[in-house]
Coordinates of C-alpha atoms in Angstrom, one line a residue:
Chain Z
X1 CA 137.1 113.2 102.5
X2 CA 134.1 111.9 101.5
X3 CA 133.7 108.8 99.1
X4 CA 130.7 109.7 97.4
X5 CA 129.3 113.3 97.1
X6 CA 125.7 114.7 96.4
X7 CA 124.6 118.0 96.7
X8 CA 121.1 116.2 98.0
X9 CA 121.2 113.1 100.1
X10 CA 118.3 111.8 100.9
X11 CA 118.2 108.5 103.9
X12 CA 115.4 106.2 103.8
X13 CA 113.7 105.0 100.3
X14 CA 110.1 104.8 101.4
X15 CA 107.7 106.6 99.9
X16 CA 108.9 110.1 101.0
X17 CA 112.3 109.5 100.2
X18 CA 110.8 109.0 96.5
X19 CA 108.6 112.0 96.6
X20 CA 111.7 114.5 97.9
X21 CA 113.3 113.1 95.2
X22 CA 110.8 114.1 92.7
X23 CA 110.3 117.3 94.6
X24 CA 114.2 118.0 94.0
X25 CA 114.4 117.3 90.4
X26 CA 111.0 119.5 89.9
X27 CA 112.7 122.4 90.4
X28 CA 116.7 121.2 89.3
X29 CA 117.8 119.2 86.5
X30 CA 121.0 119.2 87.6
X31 CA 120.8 118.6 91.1
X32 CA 122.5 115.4 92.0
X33 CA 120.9 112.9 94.0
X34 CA 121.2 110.0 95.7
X35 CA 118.7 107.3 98.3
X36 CA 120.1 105.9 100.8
X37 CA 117.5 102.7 102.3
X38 CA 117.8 99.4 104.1
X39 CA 115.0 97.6 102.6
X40 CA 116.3 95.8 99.2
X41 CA 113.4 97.3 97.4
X42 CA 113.1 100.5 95.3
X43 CA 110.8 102.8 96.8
X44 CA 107.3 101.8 97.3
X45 CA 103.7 102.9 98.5
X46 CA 102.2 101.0 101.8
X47 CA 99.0 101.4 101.9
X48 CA 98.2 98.5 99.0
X49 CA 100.3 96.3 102.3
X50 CA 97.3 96.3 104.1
X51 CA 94.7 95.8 101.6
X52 CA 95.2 94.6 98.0
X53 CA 98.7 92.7 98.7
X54 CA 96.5 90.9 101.2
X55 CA 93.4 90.1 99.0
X56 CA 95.1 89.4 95.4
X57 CA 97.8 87.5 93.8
X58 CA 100.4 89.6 93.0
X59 CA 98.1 92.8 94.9
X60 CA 101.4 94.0 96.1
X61 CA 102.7 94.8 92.6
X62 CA 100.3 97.8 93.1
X63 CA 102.5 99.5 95.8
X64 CA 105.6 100.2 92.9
X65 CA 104.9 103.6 91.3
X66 CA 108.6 103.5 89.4
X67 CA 110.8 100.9 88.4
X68 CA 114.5 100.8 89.2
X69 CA 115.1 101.9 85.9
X70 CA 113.1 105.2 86.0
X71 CA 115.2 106.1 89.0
X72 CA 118.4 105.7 86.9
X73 CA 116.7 107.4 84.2
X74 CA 115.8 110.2 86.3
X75 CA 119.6 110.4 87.8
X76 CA 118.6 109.7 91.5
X77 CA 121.3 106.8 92.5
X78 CA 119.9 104.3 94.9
X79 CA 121.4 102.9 97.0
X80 CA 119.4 99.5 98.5
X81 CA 119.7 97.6 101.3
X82 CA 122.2 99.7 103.6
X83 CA 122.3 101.5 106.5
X84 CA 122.6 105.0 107.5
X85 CA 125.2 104.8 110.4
X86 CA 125.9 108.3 111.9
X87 CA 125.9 112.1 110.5
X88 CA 128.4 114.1 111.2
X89 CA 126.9 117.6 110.7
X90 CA 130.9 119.6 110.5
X91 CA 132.2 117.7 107.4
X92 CA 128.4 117.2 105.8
X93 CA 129.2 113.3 105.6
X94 CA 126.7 110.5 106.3
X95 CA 128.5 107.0 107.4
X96 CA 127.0 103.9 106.2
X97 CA 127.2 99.7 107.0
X98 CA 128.7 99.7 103.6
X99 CA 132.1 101.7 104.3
X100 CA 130.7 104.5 102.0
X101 CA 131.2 107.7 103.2
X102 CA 128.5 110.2 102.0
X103 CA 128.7 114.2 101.4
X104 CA 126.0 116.2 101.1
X105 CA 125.3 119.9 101.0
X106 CA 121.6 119.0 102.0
X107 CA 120.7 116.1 104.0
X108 CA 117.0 115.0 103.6
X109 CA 116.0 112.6 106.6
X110 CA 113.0 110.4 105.5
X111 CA 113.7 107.5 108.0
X112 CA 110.0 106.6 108.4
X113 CA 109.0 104.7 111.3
X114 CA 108.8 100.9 112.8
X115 CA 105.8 99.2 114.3
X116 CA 105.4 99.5 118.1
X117 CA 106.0 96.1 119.9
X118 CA 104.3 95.1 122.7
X119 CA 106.0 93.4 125.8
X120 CA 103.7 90.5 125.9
X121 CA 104.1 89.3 122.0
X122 CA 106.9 86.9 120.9
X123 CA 107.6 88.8 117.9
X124 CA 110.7 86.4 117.0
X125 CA 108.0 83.4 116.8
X126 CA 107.1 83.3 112.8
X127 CA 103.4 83.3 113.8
X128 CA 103.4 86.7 114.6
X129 CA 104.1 89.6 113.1
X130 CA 103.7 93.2 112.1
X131 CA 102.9 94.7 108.8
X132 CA 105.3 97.3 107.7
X133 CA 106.9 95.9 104.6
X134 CA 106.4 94.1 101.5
X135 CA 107.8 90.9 102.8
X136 CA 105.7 91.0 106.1
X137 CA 102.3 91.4 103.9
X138 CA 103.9 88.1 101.8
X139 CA 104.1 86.1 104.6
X140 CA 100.8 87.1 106.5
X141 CA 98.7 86.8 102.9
X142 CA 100.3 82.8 103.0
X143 CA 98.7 82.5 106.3
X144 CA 95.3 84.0 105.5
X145 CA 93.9 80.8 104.8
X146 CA 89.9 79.3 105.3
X147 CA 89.4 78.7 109.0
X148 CA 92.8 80.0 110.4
X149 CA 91.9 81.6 113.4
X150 CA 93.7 85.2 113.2
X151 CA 93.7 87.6 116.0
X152 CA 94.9 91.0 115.3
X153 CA 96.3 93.3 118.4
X154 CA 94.9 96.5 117.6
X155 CA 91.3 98.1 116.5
X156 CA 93.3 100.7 114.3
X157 CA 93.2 101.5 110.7
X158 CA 95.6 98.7 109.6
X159 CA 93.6 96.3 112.5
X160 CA 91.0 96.6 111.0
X161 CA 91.9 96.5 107.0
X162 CA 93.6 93.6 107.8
X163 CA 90.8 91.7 109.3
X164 CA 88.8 93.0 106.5
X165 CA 91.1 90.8 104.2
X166 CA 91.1 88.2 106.5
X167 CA 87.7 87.8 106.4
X168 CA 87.2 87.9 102.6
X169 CA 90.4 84.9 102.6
X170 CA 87.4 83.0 104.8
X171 CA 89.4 83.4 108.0
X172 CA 88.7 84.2 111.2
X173 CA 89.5 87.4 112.4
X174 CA 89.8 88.7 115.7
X175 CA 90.5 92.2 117.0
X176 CA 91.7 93.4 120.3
X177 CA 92.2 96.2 121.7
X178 CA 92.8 97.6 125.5
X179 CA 90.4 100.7 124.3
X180 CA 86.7 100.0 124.7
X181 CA 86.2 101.1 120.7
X182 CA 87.9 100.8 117.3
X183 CA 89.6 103.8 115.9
X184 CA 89.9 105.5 119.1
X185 CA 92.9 107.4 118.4
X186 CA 91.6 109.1 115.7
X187 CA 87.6 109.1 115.3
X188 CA 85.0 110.1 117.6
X189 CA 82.6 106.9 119.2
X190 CA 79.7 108.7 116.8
X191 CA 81.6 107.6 113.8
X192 CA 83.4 104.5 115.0
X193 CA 80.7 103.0 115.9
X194 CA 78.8 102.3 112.4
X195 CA 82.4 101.3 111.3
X196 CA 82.6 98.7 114.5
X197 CA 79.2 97.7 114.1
X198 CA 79.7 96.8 110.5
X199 CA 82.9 94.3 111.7
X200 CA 80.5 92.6 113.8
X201 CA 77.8 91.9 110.9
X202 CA 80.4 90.9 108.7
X203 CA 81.6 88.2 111.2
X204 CA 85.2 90.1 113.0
X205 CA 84.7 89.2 116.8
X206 CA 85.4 92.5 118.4
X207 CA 87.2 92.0 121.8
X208 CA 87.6 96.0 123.0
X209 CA 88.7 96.7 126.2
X210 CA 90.3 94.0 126.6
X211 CA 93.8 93.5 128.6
X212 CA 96.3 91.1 127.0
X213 CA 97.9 88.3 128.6
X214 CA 100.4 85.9 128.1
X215 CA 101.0 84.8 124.6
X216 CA 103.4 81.9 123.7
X217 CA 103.8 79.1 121.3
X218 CA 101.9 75.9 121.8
X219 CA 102.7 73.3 119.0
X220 CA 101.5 74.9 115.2
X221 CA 99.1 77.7 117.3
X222 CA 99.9 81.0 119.5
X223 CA 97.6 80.7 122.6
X224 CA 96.7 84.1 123.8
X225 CA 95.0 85.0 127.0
X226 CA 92.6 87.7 126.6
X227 CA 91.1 88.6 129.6
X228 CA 89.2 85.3 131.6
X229 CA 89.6 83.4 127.7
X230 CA 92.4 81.9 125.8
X231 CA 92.5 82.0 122.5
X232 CA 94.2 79.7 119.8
X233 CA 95.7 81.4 117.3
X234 CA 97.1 80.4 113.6
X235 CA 98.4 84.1 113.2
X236 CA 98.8 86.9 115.6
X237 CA 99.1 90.7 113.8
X238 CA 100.7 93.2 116.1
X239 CA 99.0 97.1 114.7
X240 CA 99.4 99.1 117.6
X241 CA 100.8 101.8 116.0
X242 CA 104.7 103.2 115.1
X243 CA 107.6 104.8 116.5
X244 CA 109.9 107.1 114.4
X245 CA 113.2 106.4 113.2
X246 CA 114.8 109.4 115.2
X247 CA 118.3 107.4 116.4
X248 CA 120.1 108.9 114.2
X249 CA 118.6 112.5 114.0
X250 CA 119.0 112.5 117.8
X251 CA 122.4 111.1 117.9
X252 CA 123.6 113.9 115.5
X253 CA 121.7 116.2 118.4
X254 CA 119.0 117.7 116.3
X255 CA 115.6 118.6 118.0
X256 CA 113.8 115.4 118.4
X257 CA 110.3 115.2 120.1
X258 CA 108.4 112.0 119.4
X259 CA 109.5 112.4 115.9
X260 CA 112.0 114.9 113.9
X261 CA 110.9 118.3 114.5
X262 CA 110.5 120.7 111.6
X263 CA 109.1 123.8 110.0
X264 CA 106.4 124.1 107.6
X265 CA 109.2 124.0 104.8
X266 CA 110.7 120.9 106.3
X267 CA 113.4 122.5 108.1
X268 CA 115.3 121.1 111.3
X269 CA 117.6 122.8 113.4
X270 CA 119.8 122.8 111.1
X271 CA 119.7 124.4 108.0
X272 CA 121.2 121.4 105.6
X273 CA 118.7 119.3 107.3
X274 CA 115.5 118.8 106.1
X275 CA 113.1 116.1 107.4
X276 CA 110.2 114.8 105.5
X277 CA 106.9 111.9 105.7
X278 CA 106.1 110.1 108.5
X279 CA 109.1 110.4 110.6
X280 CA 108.6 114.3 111.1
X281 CA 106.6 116.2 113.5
X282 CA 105.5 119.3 111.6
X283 CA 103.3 121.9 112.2
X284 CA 99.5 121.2 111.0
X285 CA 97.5 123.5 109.1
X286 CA 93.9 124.3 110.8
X287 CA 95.2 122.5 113.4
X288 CA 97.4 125.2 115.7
X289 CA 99.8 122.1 116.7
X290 CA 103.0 120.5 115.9
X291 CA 101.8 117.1 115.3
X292 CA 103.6 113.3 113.4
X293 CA 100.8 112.5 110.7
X294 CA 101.3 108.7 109.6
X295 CA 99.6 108.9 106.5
X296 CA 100.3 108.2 102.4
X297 CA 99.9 112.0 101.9
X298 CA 102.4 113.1 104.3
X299 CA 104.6 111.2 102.7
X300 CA 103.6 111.8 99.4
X301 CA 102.9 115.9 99.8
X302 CA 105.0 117.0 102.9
X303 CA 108.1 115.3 101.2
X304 CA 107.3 116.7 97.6
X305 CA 108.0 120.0 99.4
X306 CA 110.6 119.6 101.4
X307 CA 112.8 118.2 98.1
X308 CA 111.8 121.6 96.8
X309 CA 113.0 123.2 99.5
X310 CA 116.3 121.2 99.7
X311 CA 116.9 122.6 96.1
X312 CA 116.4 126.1 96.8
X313 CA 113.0 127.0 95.9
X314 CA 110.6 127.8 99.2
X315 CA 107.6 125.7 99.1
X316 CA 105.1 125.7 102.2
X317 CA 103.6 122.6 103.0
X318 CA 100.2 123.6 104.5
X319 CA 97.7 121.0 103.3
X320 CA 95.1 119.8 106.2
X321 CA 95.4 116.1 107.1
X322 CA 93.9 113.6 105.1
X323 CA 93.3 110.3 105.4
X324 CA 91.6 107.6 103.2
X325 CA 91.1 103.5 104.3
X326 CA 89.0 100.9 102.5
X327 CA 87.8 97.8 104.3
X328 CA 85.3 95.7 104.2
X329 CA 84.0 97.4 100.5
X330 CA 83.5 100.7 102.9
X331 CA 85.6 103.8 101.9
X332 CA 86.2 106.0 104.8
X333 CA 87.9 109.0 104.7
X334 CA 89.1 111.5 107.2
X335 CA 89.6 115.2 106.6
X336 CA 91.6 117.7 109.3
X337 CA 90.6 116.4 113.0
X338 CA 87.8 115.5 115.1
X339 CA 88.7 117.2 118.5
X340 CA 87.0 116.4 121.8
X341 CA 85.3 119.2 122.0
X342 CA 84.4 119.6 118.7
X343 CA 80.6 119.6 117.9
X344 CA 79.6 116.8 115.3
X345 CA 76.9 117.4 112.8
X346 CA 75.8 114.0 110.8
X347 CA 74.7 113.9 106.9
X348 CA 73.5 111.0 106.8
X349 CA 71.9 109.5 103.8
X350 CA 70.6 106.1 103.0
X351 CA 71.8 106.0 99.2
X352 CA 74.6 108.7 99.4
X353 CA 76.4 107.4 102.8
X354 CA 77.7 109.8 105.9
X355 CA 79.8 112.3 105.9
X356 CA 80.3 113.9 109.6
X357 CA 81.4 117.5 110.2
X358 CA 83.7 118.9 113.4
X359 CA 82.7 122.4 114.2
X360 CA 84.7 124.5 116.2
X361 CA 82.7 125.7 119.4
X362 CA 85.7 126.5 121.6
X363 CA 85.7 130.8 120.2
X364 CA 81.9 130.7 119.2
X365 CA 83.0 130.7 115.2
X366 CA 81.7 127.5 113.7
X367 CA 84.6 127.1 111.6
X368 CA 84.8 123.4 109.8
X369 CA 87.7 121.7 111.6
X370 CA 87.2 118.1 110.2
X371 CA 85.3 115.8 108.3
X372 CA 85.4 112.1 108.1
X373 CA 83.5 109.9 105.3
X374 CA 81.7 106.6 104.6
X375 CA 80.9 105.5 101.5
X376 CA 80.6 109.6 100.7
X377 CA 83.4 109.8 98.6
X378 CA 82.1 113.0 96.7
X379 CA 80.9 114.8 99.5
X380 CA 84.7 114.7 100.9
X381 CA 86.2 116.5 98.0
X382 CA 83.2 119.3 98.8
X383 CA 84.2 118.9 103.0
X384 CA 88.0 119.3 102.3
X385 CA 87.5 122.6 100.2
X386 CA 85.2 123.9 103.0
X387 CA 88.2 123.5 105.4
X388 CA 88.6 126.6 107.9
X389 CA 85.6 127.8 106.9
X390 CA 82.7 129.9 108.0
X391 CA 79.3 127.9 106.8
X392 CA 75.8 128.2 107.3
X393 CA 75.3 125.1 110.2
X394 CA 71.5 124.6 109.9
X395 CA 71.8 124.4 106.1
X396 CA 74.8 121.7 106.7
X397 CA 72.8 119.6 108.8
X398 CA 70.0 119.1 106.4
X399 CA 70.6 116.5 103.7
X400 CA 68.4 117.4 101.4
X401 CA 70.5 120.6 100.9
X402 CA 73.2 119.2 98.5
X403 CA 76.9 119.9 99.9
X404 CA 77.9 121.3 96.5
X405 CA 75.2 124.1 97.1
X406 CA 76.4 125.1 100.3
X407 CA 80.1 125.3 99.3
X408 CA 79.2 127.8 96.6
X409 CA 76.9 129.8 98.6
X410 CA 79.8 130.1 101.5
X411 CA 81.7 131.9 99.2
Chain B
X1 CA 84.8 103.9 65.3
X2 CA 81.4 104.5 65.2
X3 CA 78.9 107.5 66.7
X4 CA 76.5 106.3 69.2
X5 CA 74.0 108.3 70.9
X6 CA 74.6 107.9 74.7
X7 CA 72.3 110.8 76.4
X8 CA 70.2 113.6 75.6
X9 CA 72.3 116.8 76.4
X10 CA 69.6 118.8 78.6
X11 CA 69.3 115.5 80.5
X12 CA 72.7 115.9 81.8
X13 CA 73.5 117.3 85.2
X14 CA 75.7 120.1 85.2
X15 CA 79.4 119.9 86.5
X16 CA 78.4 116.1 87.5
X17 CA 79.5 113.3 86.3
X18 CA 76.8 110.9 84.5
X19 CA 77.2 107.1 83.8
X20 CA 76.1 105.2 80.9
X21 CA 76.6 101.9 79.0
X22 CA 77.7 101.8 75.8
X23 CA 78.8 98.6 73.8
X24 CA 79.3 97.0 77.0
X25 CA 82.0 100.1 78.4
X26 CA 80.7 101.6 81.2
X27 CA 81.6 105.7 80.7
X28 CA 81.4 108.5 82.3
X29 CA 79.8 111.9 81.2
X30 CA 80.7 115.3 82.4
X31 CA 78.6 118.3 81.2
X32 CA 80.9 121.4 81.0
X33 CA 78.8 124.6 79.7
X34 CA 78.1 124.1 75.9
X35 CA 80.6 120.7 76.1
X36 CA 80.2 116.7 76.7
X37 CA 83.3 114.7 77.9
X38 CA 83.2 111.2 78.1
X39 CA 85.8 109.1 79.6
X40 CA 86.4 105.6 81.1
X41 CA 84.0 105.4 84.1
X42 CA 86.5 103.0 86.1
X43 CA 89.8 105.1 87.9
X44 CA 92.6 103.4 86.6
X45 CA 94.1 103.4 90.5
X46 CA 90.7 101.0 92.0
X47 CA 87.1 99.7 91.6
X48 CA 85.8 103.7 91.6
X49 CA 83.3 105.4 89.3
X50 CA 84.6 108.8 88.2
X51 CA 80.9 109.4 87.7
X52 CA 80.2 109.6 91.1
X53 CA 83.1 112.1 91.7
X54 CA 83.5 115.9 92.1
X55 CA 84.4 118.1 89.3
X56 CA 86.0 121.3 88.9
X57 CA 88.4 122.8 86.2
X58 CA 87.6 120.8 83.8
X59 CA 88.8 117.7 85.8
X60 CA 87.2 115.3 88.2
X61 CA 88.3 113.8 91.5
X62 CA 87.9 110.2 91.9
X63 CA 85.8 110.0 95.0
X64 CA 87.9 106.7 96.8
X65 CA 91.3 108.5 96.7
X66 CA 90.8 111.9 95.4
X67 CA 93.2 111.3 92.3
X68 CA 92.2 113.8 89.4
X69 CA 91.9 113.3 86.0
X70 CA 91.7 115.6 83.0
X71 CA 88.3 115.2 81.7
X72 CA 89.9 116.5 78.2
X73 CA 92.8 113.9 77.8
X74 CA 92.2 111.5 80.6
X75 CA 95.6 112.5 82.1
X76 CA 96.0 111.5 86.0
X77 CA 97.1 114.9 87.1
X78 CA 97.7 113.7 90.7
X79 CA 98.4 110.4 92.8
X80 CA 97.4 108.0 93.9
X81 CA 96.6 107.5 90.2
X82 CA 99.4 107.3 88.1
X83 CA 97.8 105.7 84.4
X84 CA 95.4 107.8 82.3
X85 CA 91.9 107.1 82.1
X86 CA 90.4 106.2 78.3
X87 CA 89.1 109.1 76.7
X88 CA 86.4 109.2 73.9
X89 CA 85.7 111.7 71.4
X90 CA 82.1 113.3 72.1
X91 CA 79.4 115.6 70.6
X92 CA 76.4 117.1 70.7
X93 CA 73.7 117.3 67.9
X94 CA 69.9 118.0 68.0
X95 CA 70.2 117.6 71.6
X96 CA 72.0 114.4 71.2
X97 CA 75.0 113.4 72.8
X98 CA 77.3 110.4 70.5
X99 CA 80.5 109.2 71.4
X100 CA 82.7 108.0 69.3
X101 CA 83.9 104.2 70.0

């Protein structure tokens, strides 16, 4: 018999556990739910992790979109700083480290995801770390000091926001990365490279392509080996991506496949079990794939949905990907995908910035598959409503052709 | 509270966002057919000018994170924003446009 008994149970209080939440009690006042996280926090946004919390006192205040209080307010118990242990899918129960059994009659999984390690870091050394949580962006923002040399392990996203910051707290950063470009994973070289090339003016040493070697502690420095140098290093960051907190999805034998897979409504393989943010592999709108998005909106959208769902009311989560970062003043933004194959028309403008199109070539019908952004803020709110669409190219590709004009006459 | 003139109506852009100093604020205009709406030019989520972002509906999308605001009661109608952006009360006469501060 279960101790404690909600007819929505949500594990993990990230940011999607927050927004099924919210998507729950949008459609049901009288739903009763509960959070279940192992962080001591209330729910909280990352993205200000890798930016703001490094760059200003008290920066990480900005990641706390409710108080505690709200939550209570709202009648959505949390409960902080436990863990989920096992689900036993017959009786509906969740176990937990804190000898609370848990019923449910829907079971939201939003178990998020951990940073990849790499073999050749000492991650137990306090010199180097990862950035996932609120505490690591405390203790990497005390070692951002002038002159510390800082070398981050990865030319990603949060790679390069963080040596952004580093930079601006006058150290030195250093990226590296066993691809021979920055954002490899997720931009094509055409648009990486003005990104790259504007680490290297500010002053980020670039080190791309570059195997690691051994890292260990030598007095108050790491020294690194990166390829025929070594390096000495007041901070090492590790960003070389996440793996998803599957364990106990899997253990309770639902379909796992590099992430928890669902429908577009969230749904797993079982119907009390819903799966939502970061930790899910769901199918992608525009996209024809079954894909895990790490990104604020999954989190914030794909979850908003899936609470709705929970409760009763079918809600479709369909949105294309989307993707913002801001480093180094630059706002870059990143709409659908940028295939391989995909042909890449430029707008590029000296006052206005670049926005960069993906057209589909692979069935001869032009359709807009992506967009990415810098500094072209505006023209990505035109780019993500011409999504999946038909447009004229040659009038795309000239600039002095305002995007807003060709959006209305696609219509 | 006093009027002041800020722009001349058939100066403004349509469906874009304008921005103009007034008693030190920096606000943003938005021509909507016969209308003027002025509000705060700063997002209340980051260092963006809702000036420089895309309207539709009567609301604009902040072009760093594509919050949207009402442009008639500042309300953030979606995240990442989550505080309203000042509003101001606006006009147009003889061509004028004043906003109220």
């Amino acid at each position: 018999m279960a101790e404690k008994q909600y007819d929505i149970l949500i594990i993990g209080a990230g940011q999607a556990g927050r927004r099924a939440a919210e998507g729950v009690r949008s459609v049901s006042q009288t739903a009763s739910i509960a959070i279940i996280g192992e962080e001591l926090h209330a729910p909280y946004d990352r993205p200000p992790l890798s930016k703001e919390a490094l760059l200003q006192e008290n920066g990480a205040a900005l990641c706390d979109i409710r108080t505690h209080q709200s939550y209570a307010d709202d009648h959505i118990d949390l409960y902080l700083g436990m863990r989920a242990l096992s689900i036993n899918r017959a009786s509906k129960t969740v176990s937990t480290d804190g000898g609370v059994l848990f019923g449910y009659e829907k079971l939201i999984l939003a178990t998020g995801s951990r940073p990849k390690m790499l073999p050749v870091l000492p991650y137990d050394d306090e010199l180097v770390r990862s950035l996932r949580t609120k505490e690591d962006a405390a203790v990497i923002a005390g070692r951002l000091r002038p002159g510390a040399l800082v070398v981050i392990v990865g030319a990603g996203f949060i790679g390069l926001e963080v040596a952004s910051a580093a930079l601006a707290r006058g150290a030195k950063p250093v990226v590296i990365d066993v691809a021979d470009r920055v954002l490899g994973r997720v931009l094509p070289r055409t648009i990486s490279e003005p990104i790259a090339q504007a680490h290297r003016e500010a002053g980020v040493e670039l080190l791309l392509g570059a195997s690691l070697g051994v890292a260990r502690r030598k007095a108050d420095k790491i020294e690194i080996g990166v390829g025929d140098r070594t390096l000495s290093a007041d901070l090492v960051i590790s960003g070389v991506g996440v793996t998803p907190n599957v364990e106990l999805a899997e253990a309770a034998g639902l379909e796992v496949d590099d992430g928890l897979v669902v429908t577009q409504t969230g749904h797993t393989s079982d119907p009390d079990i819903l799966g939502a943010g970061e930790v899910v592999r769901h199918p992608v709108a525009l996209t024809n794939d079954v894909l895990r998005l790490e990104s604020w909106q999954v989190a914030e959208k794909q979850a908003y949905a899936v609470g709705r769902n929970a409760a009763g009311v079918e809600t479709v989560y369909a949105e294309p990907p989307w993707f913002w970062s801001d480093q180094l003043g630059m706002n870059i933004q990143l709409v659908g995908a940028f295939s391989p194959q995909a042909r890449i028309i430029p707008r590029i403008s000296e006052s206005c910035g670049a926005c960069y199109f993906a057209i589909d070539e692979s069935d001869g019908s032009g359709r807009i598959l992506g967009a990415a952004t810098i500094d072209a803020g505006a023209d990505m709110s035109v780019a993500r409503r011409l999504m999946g669409r038909r447009i004229d190219l040659d009038a795309l590709a000239d600039t002095n052709i305002p995007l807003r004009q060709i959006m209305k006459s696609s219509r | 509270m006093t009027w002041t003139t800020v722009a001349k109506f058939d100066e403004l852009p349509e469906e874009e966002g304008v921005c103009v100093v007034a008693e030190g604020r920096k606000i943003a205009l938005f021509k909507i057919g016969d209308e003027v709406f002025a509000i705060d030019d700063t997002c209340s989520h980051a260092e963006a000018q809702l000036s420089q972002g895309f309207v539709e509906d009567c609301a604009v999308e902040c072009p760093l994170h594509q919050a949207c605001f009402d442009l008639r009661t500042g309300a953030a109608l979606s995240a990442p924003a989550t505080e309203p952006v000042n509003t101001y009360p606006a006009k147009v006469e003889a061509g004028a446009v004043l906003i109220e501060l």
